[in-house]
Amino acid sequence: MNRSDLYLHMLDATAKLQHEIALILEARVVEAEKSRNWICLHINSTNLEGHEHQMKQTGEIHENVIELIDGLTKMENSLNRHLQALLGSNESNSGSDSSNGLGNLFGYGGEGEKA
């Protein structure tokens, strides 16, 4: 195999990996919808006594959601770095003016200052 065939093979493997991740995320969406329905029906003032207990329970749910989002972000950032390494330095340096690779997407520059 020549170099371009190897790159195509690697890109194909990455695309298949992304597809598998999408299937996993679809299954997680179904689970999240079931959890949301359960939470909406059972986490309320009639089922939880006291404001302190209610806050503790909702805080735990919130922490779980944040951990899930953080894990997904780390996974996608890793896949992004691998694709940038595969595609070469030209494509990976296109967002070099920003420390997070998002450029001015949210109106901020790379150093956290307003663009």
PDB file of C-alpha atoms in Angstrom:
ATOM      1  CA  MET A   1       0.000   0.000   0.000  1.00  0.00           C
ATOM      2  CA  ASN A   2       1.227   3.470  -0.770  1.00  0.00           C
ATOM      3  CA  ARG A   3       0.988   6.416   1.594  1.00  0.00           C
ATOM      4  CA  SER A   4      -2.300   7.814   0.269  1.00  0.00           C
ATOM      5  CA  ASP A   5      -3.940   4.378   0.505  1.00  0.00           C
ATOM      6  CA  LEU A   6      -2.824   4.166   4.126  1.00  0.00           C
ATOM      7  CA  TYR A   7      -4.259   7.626   4.838  1.00  0.00           C
ATOM      8  CA  LEU A   8      -7.564   6.641   3.235  1.00  0.00           C
ATOM      9  CA  HIS A   9      -7.595   3.458   5.277  1.00  0.00           C
ATOM     10  CA  MET A  10      -6.993   5.462   8.468  1.00  0.00           C
ATOM     11  CA  LEU A  11      -9.716   7.966   7.560  1.00  0.00           C
ATOM     12  CA  ASP A  12     -12.110   5.108   6.836  1.00  0.00           C
ATOM     13  CA  ALA A  13     -11.339   3.577  10.234  1.00  0.00           C
ATOM     14  CA  THR A  14     -11.931   6.963  11.880  1.00  0.00           C
ATOM     15  CA  ALA A  15     -15.259   7.335  10.062  1.00  0.00           C
ATOM     16  CA  LYS A  16     -16.315   3.859  11.240  1.00  0.00           C
ATOM     17  CA  LEU A  17     -15.290   4.761  14.788  1.00  0.00           C
ATOM     18  CA  GLN A  18     -17.359   7.961  14.612  1.00  0.00           C
ATOM     19  CA  HIS A  19     -20.331   5.918  13.362  1.00  0.00           C
ATOM     20  CA  GLU A  20     -20.003   3.500  16.289  1.00  0.00           C
ATOM     21  CA  ILE A  21     -19.789   6.442  18.682  1.00  0.00           C
ATOM     22  CA  ALA A  22     -22.945   7.869  17.116  1.00  0.00           C
ATOM     23  CA  LEU A  23     -24.753   4.566  17.732  1.00  0.00           C
ATOM     24  CA  ILE A  24     -23.600   4.570  21.349  1.00  0.00           C
ATOM     25  CA  LEU A  25     -24.781   8.159  21.770  1.00  0.00           C
ATOM     26  CA  GLU A  26     -28.169   7.296  20.263  1.00  0.00           C
ATOM     27  CA  ALA A  27     -28.564   4.573  22.878  1.00  0.00           C
ATOM     28  CA  ARG A  28     -27.532   7.068  25.566  1.00  0.00           C
ATOM     29  CA  VAL A  29     -30.212   9.475  24.330  1.00  0.00           C
ATOM     30  CA  VAL A  30     -32.878   6.815  24.897  1.00  0.00           C
ATOM     31  CA  GLU A  31     -31.517   6.202  28.405  1.00  0.00           C
ATOM     32  CA  ALA A  32     -31.373   9.934  29.095  1.00  0.00           C
ATOM     33  CA  GLU A  33     -34.977  10.375  27.972  1.00  0.00           C
ATOM     34  CA  LYS A  34     -36.094   7.607  30.331  1.00  0.00           C
ATOM     35  CA  SER A  35     -34.076   9.171  33.153  1.00  0.00           C
ATOM     36  CA  ARG A  36     -35.533  12.596  32.415  1.00  0.00           C
ATOM     37  CA  ASN A  37     -39.065  11.225  32.544  1.00  0.00           C
ATOM     38  CA  TRP A  38     -38.357   9.435  35.819  1.00  0.00           C
ATOM     39  CA  ILE A  39     -36.725  12.502  37.345  1.00  0.00           C
ATOM     40  CA  CYS A  40     -39.584  14.783  36.291  1.00  0.00           C
ATOM     41  CA  LEU A  41     -42.122  12.417  37.862  1.00  0.00           C
ATOM     42  CA  HIS A  42     -40.267  11.462  41.046  1.00  0.00           C
ATOM     43  CA  ILE A  43     -37.944  14.293  42.064  1.00  0.00           C
ATOM     44  CA  ASN A  44     -40.375  16.787  43.538  1.00  0.00           C
ATOM     45  CA  SER A  45     -41.400  18.167  46.885  1.00  0.00           C
ATOM     46  CA  THR A  46     -43.932  15.408  47.567  1.00  0.00           C
ATOM     47  CA  ASN A  47     -41.317  12.633  47.241  1.00  0.00           C
ATOM     48  CA  LEU A  48     -38.375  14.403  48.866  1.00  0.00           C
ATOM     49  CA  GLU A  49     -38.704  15.799  52.358  1.00  0.00           C
ATOM     50  CA  GLY A  50     -36.894  18.992  53.175  1.00  0.00           C
ATOM     51  CA  HIS A  51     -35.201  21.566  51.045  1.00  0.00           C
ATOM     52  CA  GLU A  52     -31.734  20.277  51.935  1.00  0.00           C
ATOM     53  CA  HIS A  53     -32.492  16.761  50.662  1.00  0.00           C
ATOM     54  CA  GLN A  54     -34.035  18.156  47.471  1.00  0.00           C
ATOM     55  CA  MET A  55     -30.935  20.254  46.800  1.00  0.00           C
ATOM     56  CA  LYS A  56     -28.628  17.309  47.481  1.00  0.00           C
ATOM     57  CA  GLN A  57     -30.539  15.046  45.090  1.00  0.00           C
ATOM     58  CA  THR A  58     -30.696  17.601  42.261  1.00  0.00           C
ATOM     59  CA  GLY A  59     -27.008  18.439  42.801  1.00  0.00           C
ATOM     60  CA  GLU A  60     -26.071  14.772  42.349  1.00  0.00           C
ATOM     61  CA  ILE A  61     -28.087  14.579  39.124  1.00  0.00           C
ATOM     62  CA  HIS A  62     -26.445  17.761  37.874  1.00  0.00           C
ATOM     63  CA  GLU A  63     -22.951  16.399  38.656  1.00  0.00           C
ATOM     64  CA  ASN A  64     -23.698  13.221  36.684  1.00  0.00           C
ATOM     65  CA  VAL A  65     -24.785  15.249  33.660  1.00  0.00           C
ATOM     66  CA  ILE A  66     -21.654  17.422  33.874  1.00  0.00           C
ATOM     67  CA  GLU A  67     -19.423  14.302  34.065  1.00  0.00           C
ATOM     68  CA  LEU A  68     -21.128  12.865  30.982  1.00  0.00           C
ATOM     69  CA  ILE A  69     -20.661  16.075  29.003  1.00  0.00           C
ATOM     70  CA  ASP A  70     -17.026  16.316  30.127  1.00  0.00           C
ATOM     71  CA  GLY A  71     -16.343  12.730  29.021  1.00  0.00           C
ATOM     72  CA  LEU A  72     -17.910  13.318  25.614  1.00  0.00           C
ATOM     73  CA  THR A  73     -15.915  16.514  25.176  1.00  0.00           C
ATOM     74  CA  LYS A  74     -12.651  14.765  26.033  1.00  0.00           C
ATOM     75  CA  MET A  75     -13.420  11.931  23.620  1.00  0.00           C
ATOM     76  CA  GLU A  76     -14.230  14.298  20.742  1.00  0.00           C
ATOM     77  CA  ASN A  77     -11.144  16.432  21.454  1.00  0.00           C
ATOM     78  CA  SER A  78      -9.011  13.308  21.293  1.00  0.00           C
ATOM     79  CA  LEU A  79     -10.551  12.261  17.985  1.00  0.00           C
ATOM     80  CA  ASN A  80     -10.011  15.797  16.700  1.00  0.00           C
ATOM     81  CA  ARG A  81      -6.316  15.704  17.628  1.00  0.00           C
ATOM     82  CA  HIS A  82      -5.892  12.365  15.882  1.00  0.00           C
ATOM     83  CA  LEU A  83      -7.526  13.673  12.717  1.00  0.00           C
ATOM     84  CA  GLN A  84      -5.382  16.809  12.819  1.00  0.00           C
ATOM     85  CA  ALA A  85      -2.254  14.669  13.126  1.00  0.00           C
ATOM     86  CA  LEU A  86      -3.425  12.530  10.231  1.00  0.00           C
ATOM     87  CA  LEU A  87      -4.266  15.456   7.966  1.00  0.00           C
ATOM     88  CA  GLY A  88      -1.005  17.256   8.639  1.00  0.00           C
ATOM     89  CA  SER A  89       0.172  20.527  10.078  1.00  0.00           C
ATOM     90  CA  ASN A  90      -1.559  22.850   7.574  1.00  0.00           C
ATOM     91  CA  GLU A  91      -5.054  21.901   8.673  1.00  0.00           C
ATOM     92  CA  SER A  92      -4.191  21.736  12.367  1.00  0.00           C
ATOM     93  CA  ASN A  93      -2.653  25.221  12.367  1.00  0.00           C
ATOM     94  CA  SER A  94      -5.702  26.866  10.798  1.00  0.00           C
ATOM     95  CA  GLY A  95      -7.076  27.552  14.291  1.00  0.00           C
ATOM     96  CA  SER A  96      -3.715  28.450  15.817  1.00  0.00           C
ATOM     97  CA  ASP A  97      -4.933  31.925  16.808  1.00  0.00           C
ATOM     98  CA  SER A  98      -7.078  30.242  19.447  1.00  0.00           C
ATOM     99  CA  SER A  99      -5.936  28.064  22.296  1.00  0.00           C
ATOM    100  CA  ASN A 100      -8.986  25.791  22.046  1.00  0.00           C
ATOM    101  CA  GLY A 101      -9.214  25.504  18.258  1.00  0.00           C
ATOM    102  CA  LEU A 102     -12.591  27.238  18.082  1.00  0.00           C
ATOM    103  CA  GLY A 103     -11.268  30.520  16.733  1.00  0.00           C
ATOM    104  CA  ASN A 104     -13.713  33.331  17.403  1.00  0.00           C
ATOM    105  CA  LEU A 105     -16.749  31.066  17.445  1.00  0.00           C
ATOM    106  CA  PHE A 106     -18.023  32.475  20.734  1.00  0.00           C
ATOM    107  CA  GLY A 107     -16.679  35.971  20.241  1.00  0.00           C
ATOM    108  CA  TYR A 108     -13.528  35.439  22.279  1.00  0.00           C
ATOM    109  CA  GLY A 109      -9.900  35.355  21.207  1.00  0.00           C
ATOM    110  CA  GLY A 110      -7.374  32.720  22.218  1.00  0.00           C
ATOM    111  CA  GLU A 111      -6.335  34.467  25.434  1.00  0.00           C
ATOM    112  CA  GLY A 112      -9.878  34.752  26.767  1.00  0.00           C
ATOM    113  CA  GLU A 113     -10.248  38.396  25.771  1.00  0.00           C
ATOM    114  CA  LYS A 114     -13.131  39.741  23.757  1.00  0.00           C
ATOM    115  CA  ALA A 115     -12.330  39.681  20.033  1.00  0.00           C
TER     116      ALA A 115
END
